[in-house]
């Protein structure tokens, strides 16, 4: 009976995870061509092995792709760190509110998801452009003589990334903070600890598993983000997502693009495995004796 229950999720993972990765692997070992699709699958295992060498050689030798990987990881790290810094006060506020207000507050965190992704980015473009509200407010307050170049900058890209991924950090962190033992914090306060000392020495260690899970939930998808850097970031911000799009649709070098996608997957396997271990550890603690 257990095997039959596990069969649907196994088939689902096979169809949506294993099959796409296998297709990418076949394309990565193929030879580029001018046909449709623009690659020729290998006719033999030896030919496929030889076909992997050229994309791998390009990925390792061309500094363009290395810079794209490093910049993507840096942007993902900065996005996750900013989301975590903003998520802590929001999650603490949700955890400290009365029980009847916790679900409505969590729903407010998810409120941006009720609007389409592209309209939200369009709103940021309208706010940050030269004639947008932000520049109008700054000029109206006399803080700037002219419009500041806010749009198509690294700052605008980070703002869009944090706005898009902040709920992924707030919800797991709020879940952990709701389960923490408040008596430990009250005991520390009774002994004379200031609120900052209580947070640093008690709340932060207790919520660290949730903080790590929140960080990884933001970092993993942000590393491959394409739309936000394309619409809000500077033209020179060539991240992995942009590089993939260029190779697939402009250069039509599908073998190289597939090899780049597989390389990104390999880079992200470590944080994905770490996130899974944190999930398993959290479930083990939750199912243990109280």
Coordinates of C-alpha atoms in Angstrom, one line a residue:
X1 CA 0.0 0.0 0.0
X2 CA 2.8 2.4 0.9
X3 CA 4.4 1.9 -2.6
X4 CA 1.1 2.8 -4.3
X5 CA 0.8 5.9 -2.2
X6 CA 4.4 7.0 -3.1
X7 CA 3.9 6.3 -6.8
X8 CA 2.1 9.6 -7.8
X9 CA 4.7 11.9 -6.2
X10 CA 7.5 9.7 -7.7
X11 CA 6.0 10.0 -11.2
X12 CA 5.5 13.7 -10.7
X13 CA 9.1 14.2 -9.8
X14 CA 10.2 12.0 -12.6
X15 CA 8.1 14.0 -15.1
X16 CA 8.9 17.5 -13.9
X17 CA 12.5 17.1 -12.5
X18 CA 14.3 14.1 -13.8
X19 CA 13.0 14.4 -17.4
X20 CA 13.9 18.1 -17.9
X21 CA 17.4 17.5 -16.5
X22 CA 17.9 14.5 -18.8
X23 CA 16.8 16.5 -21.8
X24 CA 19.3 19.3 -20.8
X25 CA 22.0 16.7 -20.4
X26 CA 21.3 15.3 -24.0
X27 CA 21.4 18.9 -25.4
X28 CA 24.6 19.7 -23.5
X29 CA 26.4 16.7 -25.2
X30 CA 25.0 17.5 -28.6
X31 CA 26.6 19.4 -31.5
X32 CA 25.2 22.8 -32.6
X33 CA 23.6 23.0 -36.0
X34 CA 21.7 25.5 -38.2
X35 CA 18.5 23.4 -38.2
X36 CA 15.4 23.4 -36.0
X37 CA 16.1 22.6 -33.2
X38 CA 19.6 24.1 -33.4
X39 CA 21.5 21.0 -32.2
X40 CA 22.2 17.4 -33.4
X41 CA 22.0 14.7 -30.7
X42 CA 25.0 12.5 -30.4
X43 CA 24.9 9.3 -32.4
X44 CA 27.0 7.3 -30.0
X45 CA 28.3 7.5 -26.4
X46 CA 31.8 8.3 -27.6
X47 CA 30.5 11.2 -29.7
X48 CA 28.4 12.5 -26.8
X49 CA 31.5 12.4 -24.5
X50 CA 33.4 14.4 -27.1
X51 CA 30.5 16.8 -27.4
X52 CA 30.7 17.7 -23.7
X53 CA 34.3 18.9 -24.0
X54 CA 33.7 22.0 -26.0
X55 CA 30.9 23.6 -23.8
X56 CA 32.9 22.7 -20.7
X57 CA 36.0 24.2 -22.2
X58 CA 34.2 27.4 -23.0
X59 CA 32.6 27.6 -19.5
X60 CA 35.9 27.1 -17.8
X61 CA 38.0 29.2 -20.1
X62 CA 35.8 32.2 -20.8
X63 CA 35.8 34.7 -18.0
X64 CA 32.4 36.0 -19.2
X65 CA 30.6 33.0 -17.8
X66 CA 32.7 32.9 -14.6
X67 CA 31.8 36.6 -14.0
X68 CA 28.1 35.8 -14.6
X69 CA 28.2 33.0 -12.0
X70 CA 30.0 35.1 -9.4
X71 CA 27.8 38.1 -9.9
X72 CA 24.6 35.9 -9.7
X73 CA 25.8 34.4 -6.5
X74 CA 26.7 37.8 -5.1
X75 CA 23.3 39.3 -6.0
X76 CA 21.5 36.2 -4.6
X77 CA 23.5 36.5 -1.3
X78 CA 22.8 40.2 -1.0
X79 CA 19.1 39.6 -1.8
X80 CA 18.8 36.8 0.8
X81 CA 20.7 38.8 3.5
X82 CA 18.4 41.9 2.9
X83 CA 15.3 39.8 3.0
X84 CA 16.4 38.1 6.2
X85 CA 17.1 41.5 7.8
X86 CA 13.7 42.8 6.9
X87 CA 11.9 39.5 7.7
X88 CA 13.1 39.4 11.3
X89 CA 11.1 42.4 12.6
X90 CA 8.1 41.4 10.5
X91 CA 8.2 37.8 11.7
X92 CA 8.7 39.0 15.3
X93 CA 5.7 41.3 14.9
X94 CA 3.5 38.4 13.6
X95 CA 4.7 36.1 16.4
X96 CA 4.1 38.8 19.1
X97 CA 0.6 39.7 17.9
X98 CA -2.6 38.2 19.3
X99 CA -3.6 34.8 17.9
X100 CA -6.6 36.3 16.0
X101 CA -4.3 38.7 14.1
X102 CA -1.6 36.3 13.1
X103 CA -3.3 34.8 10.1
X104 CA -4.4 38.3 8.7
X105 CA -0.9 39.6 9.1
X106 CA 0.5 36.5 7.4
X107 CA -2.0 37.1 4.6
X108 CA -0.7 40.7 4.2
X109 CA 2.8 39.3 3.7
X110 CA 1.4 37.2 0.8
X111 CA -0.6 40.2 -0.6
X112 CA 2.0 41.0 -3.3
X113 CA 1.5 37.5 -4.7
X114 CA -2.2 38.3 -5.4
X115 CA -0.9 40.7 -8.1
X116 CA 0.8 39.7 -11.3
X117 CA 4.6 39.6 -11.3
X118 CA 5.1 41.9 -14.3
X119 CA 2.6 44.6 -13.1
X120 CA 4.6 44.8 -9.9
X121 CA 7.8 45.3 -11.8
X122 CA 6.0 47.8 -13.9
X123 CA 5.1 49.7 -10.8
X124 CA 8.7 49.8 -9.7
X125 CA 9.7 51.1 -13.1
X126 CA 7.1 53.9 -12.8
X127 CA 8.4 54.8 -9.3
X128 CA 12.1 54.8 -10.1
X129 CA 12.2 56.3 -13.5
X130 CA 13.5 59.9 -14.0
X131 CA 9.9 61.3 -13.9
X132 CA 8.7 58.9 -11.3
X133 CA 7.3 59.6 -7.9
X134 CA 10.5 59.0 -6.0
X135 CA 12.4 61.6 -8.0
X136 CA 9.5 64.0 -7.8
X137 CA 9.4 63.7 -4.0
X138 CA 13.2 64.2 -3.8
X139 CA 13.1 67.3 -6.0
X140 CA 9.9 68.7 -4.3
X141 CA 11.7 68.4 -1.0
X142 CA 14.7 70.2 -2.4
X143 CA 17.0 67.2 -1.8
X144 CA 18.1 67.0 -5.4
X145 CA 18.4 69.6 -8.2
X146 CA 17.5 67.1 -10.9
X147 CA 16.4 63.5 -11.4
X148 CA 18.6 60.9 -9.9
X149 CA 19.5 57.8 -12.1
X150 CA 17.6 55.3 -9.9
X151 CA 16.3 53.0 -12.6
X152 CA 18.5 50.4 -14.3
X153 CA 20.9 50.3 -11.5
X154 CA 22.1 47.7 -9.1
X155 CA 20.1 49.3 -6.3
X156 CA 16.9 49.1 -8.4
X157 CA 17.6 45.5 -9.2
X158 CA 18.1 44.6 -5.5
X159 CA 14.9 46.5 -4.5
X160 CA 13.0 44.5 -7.1
X161 CA 14.6 41.2 -5.9
X162 CA 13.9 41.9 -2.2
X163 CA 10.3 42.9 -2.9
X164 CA 9.7 39.7 -4.9
X165 CA 11.3 37.2 -2.5
X166 CA 10.6 38.8 0.9
X167 CA 7.6 36.6 1.7
X168 CA 9.8 33.5 1.2
X169 CA 11.9 34.7 4.2
X170 CA 9.1 36.0 6.4
X171 CA 6.8 32.9 6.5
X172 CA 9.3 30.2 7.6
X173 CA 10.9 32.6 10.1
X174 CA 7.5 33.5 11.5
X175 CA 6.7 29.8 11.8
X176 CA 9.8 29.1 13.9
X177 CA 9.3 32.2 16.1
X178 CA 5.7 31.1 16.8
X179 CA 7.0 27.8 18.1
X180 CA 9.8 29.2 20.3
X181 CA 9.6 28.9 24.1
X182 CA 8.7 32.5 25.3
X183 CA 9.5 31.5 28.9
X184 CA 13.2 31.6 28.2
X185 CA 13.0 35.2 26.9
X186 CA 10.9 36.2 29.9
X187 CA 13.5 34.7 32.2
X188 CA 16.3 36.6 30.5
X189 CA 14.3 39.8 30.8
X190 CA 13.6 39.1 34.5
X191 CA 17.3 38.8 35.1
X192 CA 17.9 42.3 33.7
X193 CA 18.7 41.6 30.1
X194 CA 17.8 44.4 27.7
X195 CA 15.6 43.7 24.7
X196 CA 18.6 43.7 22.4
X197 CA 20.5 41.3 24.6
X198 CA 17.4 39.0 24.8
X199 CA 17.2 39.0 21.0
X200 CA 20.9 38.4 20.5
X201 CA 21.4 35.7 23.1
X202 CA 18.0 33.9 23.2
X203 CA 15.7 34.7 20.3
X204 CA 18.3 34.6 17.5
X205 CA 19.8 31.2 18.5
X206 CA 16.3 29.7 18.9
X207 CA 15.3 30.9 15.5
X208 CA 18.5 30.1 13.7
X209 CA 17.2 27.0 11.8
X210 CA 14.3 29.1 10.5
X211 CA 16.6 31.9 9.5
X212 CA 18.9 29.5 7.6
X213 CA 15.8 28.0 5.9
X214 CA 14.6 31.5 5.0
X215 CA 18.0 32.5 3.6
X216 CA 18.2 29.4 1.4
X217 CA 14.6 29.8 0.2
X218 CA 15.5 33.2 -1.1
X219 CA 19.1 32.4 -2.2
X220 CA 18.3 29.4 -4.4
X221 CA 15.7 31.0 -6.8
X222 CA 17.4 34.4 -6.7
X223 CA 20.6 32.8 -8.1
X224 CA 18.9 32.0 -11.4
X225 CA 16.6 35.1 -11.6
X226 CA 16.3 36.6 -15.1
X227 CA 13.2 38.9 -15.3
X228 CA 14.0 41.3 -12.5
X229 CA 17.7 42.0 -13.6
X230 CA 16.5 42.3 -17.2
X231 CA 13.8 44.9 -16.4
X232 CA 15.3 46.8 -13.4
X233 CA 19.1 46.1 -13.5
X234 CA 21.9 47.8 -15.4
X235 CA 22.7 46.7 -18.9
X236 CA 26.1 45.4 -17.8
X237 CA 24.6 43.2 -15.1
X238 CA 25.1 39.9 -16.9
X239 CA 23.8 37.3 -14.5
X240 CA 23.5 33.6 -15.2
X241 CA 19.8 34.0 -16.1
X242 CA 20.6 36.6 -18.7
X243 CA 23.5 34.6 -20.1
X244 CA 21.2 31.6 -20.5
X245 CA 18.7 33.7 -22.4
X246 CA 21.3 35.1 -24.7
X247 CA 22.7 31.7 -25.5
X248 CA 19.3 30.1 -26.1
X249 CA 17.5 32.8 -28.0
X250 CA 20.1 35.2 -29.4
X251 CA 23.2 33.1 -30.1
X252 CA 21.0 29.9 -30.5
X253 CA 23.9 27.9 -29.0
X254 CA 21.7 25.4 -27.2
X255 CA 24.5 22.9 -26.2
X256 CA 26.4 25.7 -24.5
X257 CA 23.2 27.1 -22.8
X258 CA 22.3 23.6 -21.6
X259 CA 25.8 23.1 -20.2
X260 CA 25.4 26.5 -18.4
X261 CA 22.1 25.5 -17.0
X262 CA 23.5 22.2 -15.7
X263 CA 26.5 24.0 -14.2
X264 CA 24.1 26.3 -12.3
X265 CA 22.1 23.3 -11.1
X266 CA 25.3 21.7 -9.8
X267 CA 26.3 24.9 -8.0
X268 CA 22.9 25.1 -6.3
X269 CA 22.8 21.4 -5.3
X270 CA 24.7 22.1 -2.1
X271 CA 22.3 24.8 -0.7
X272 CA 19.3 22.6 -1.9
X273 CA 20.7 19.6 0.1
X274 CA 21.4 21.9 3.1
X275 CA 17.8 23.2 2.9
X276 CA 16.5 19.6 2.8
X277 CA 18.6 18.7 5.8
X278 CA 17.1 21.6 7.7
X279 CA 13.6 20.6 6.7
X280 CA 14.2 17.0 7.9
X281 CA 15.8 18.3 11.2
X282 CA 12.8 20.6 11.8
X283 CA 10.3 17.7 11.2
X284 CA 12.3 15.5 13.5
X285 CA 12.2 18.1 16.3
X286 CA 8.5 18.7 15.7
X287 CA 7.7 15.0 15.9
X288 CA 9.8 14.4 19.0
X289 CA 8.5 14.1 22.5
X290 CA 7.5 17.4 24.1

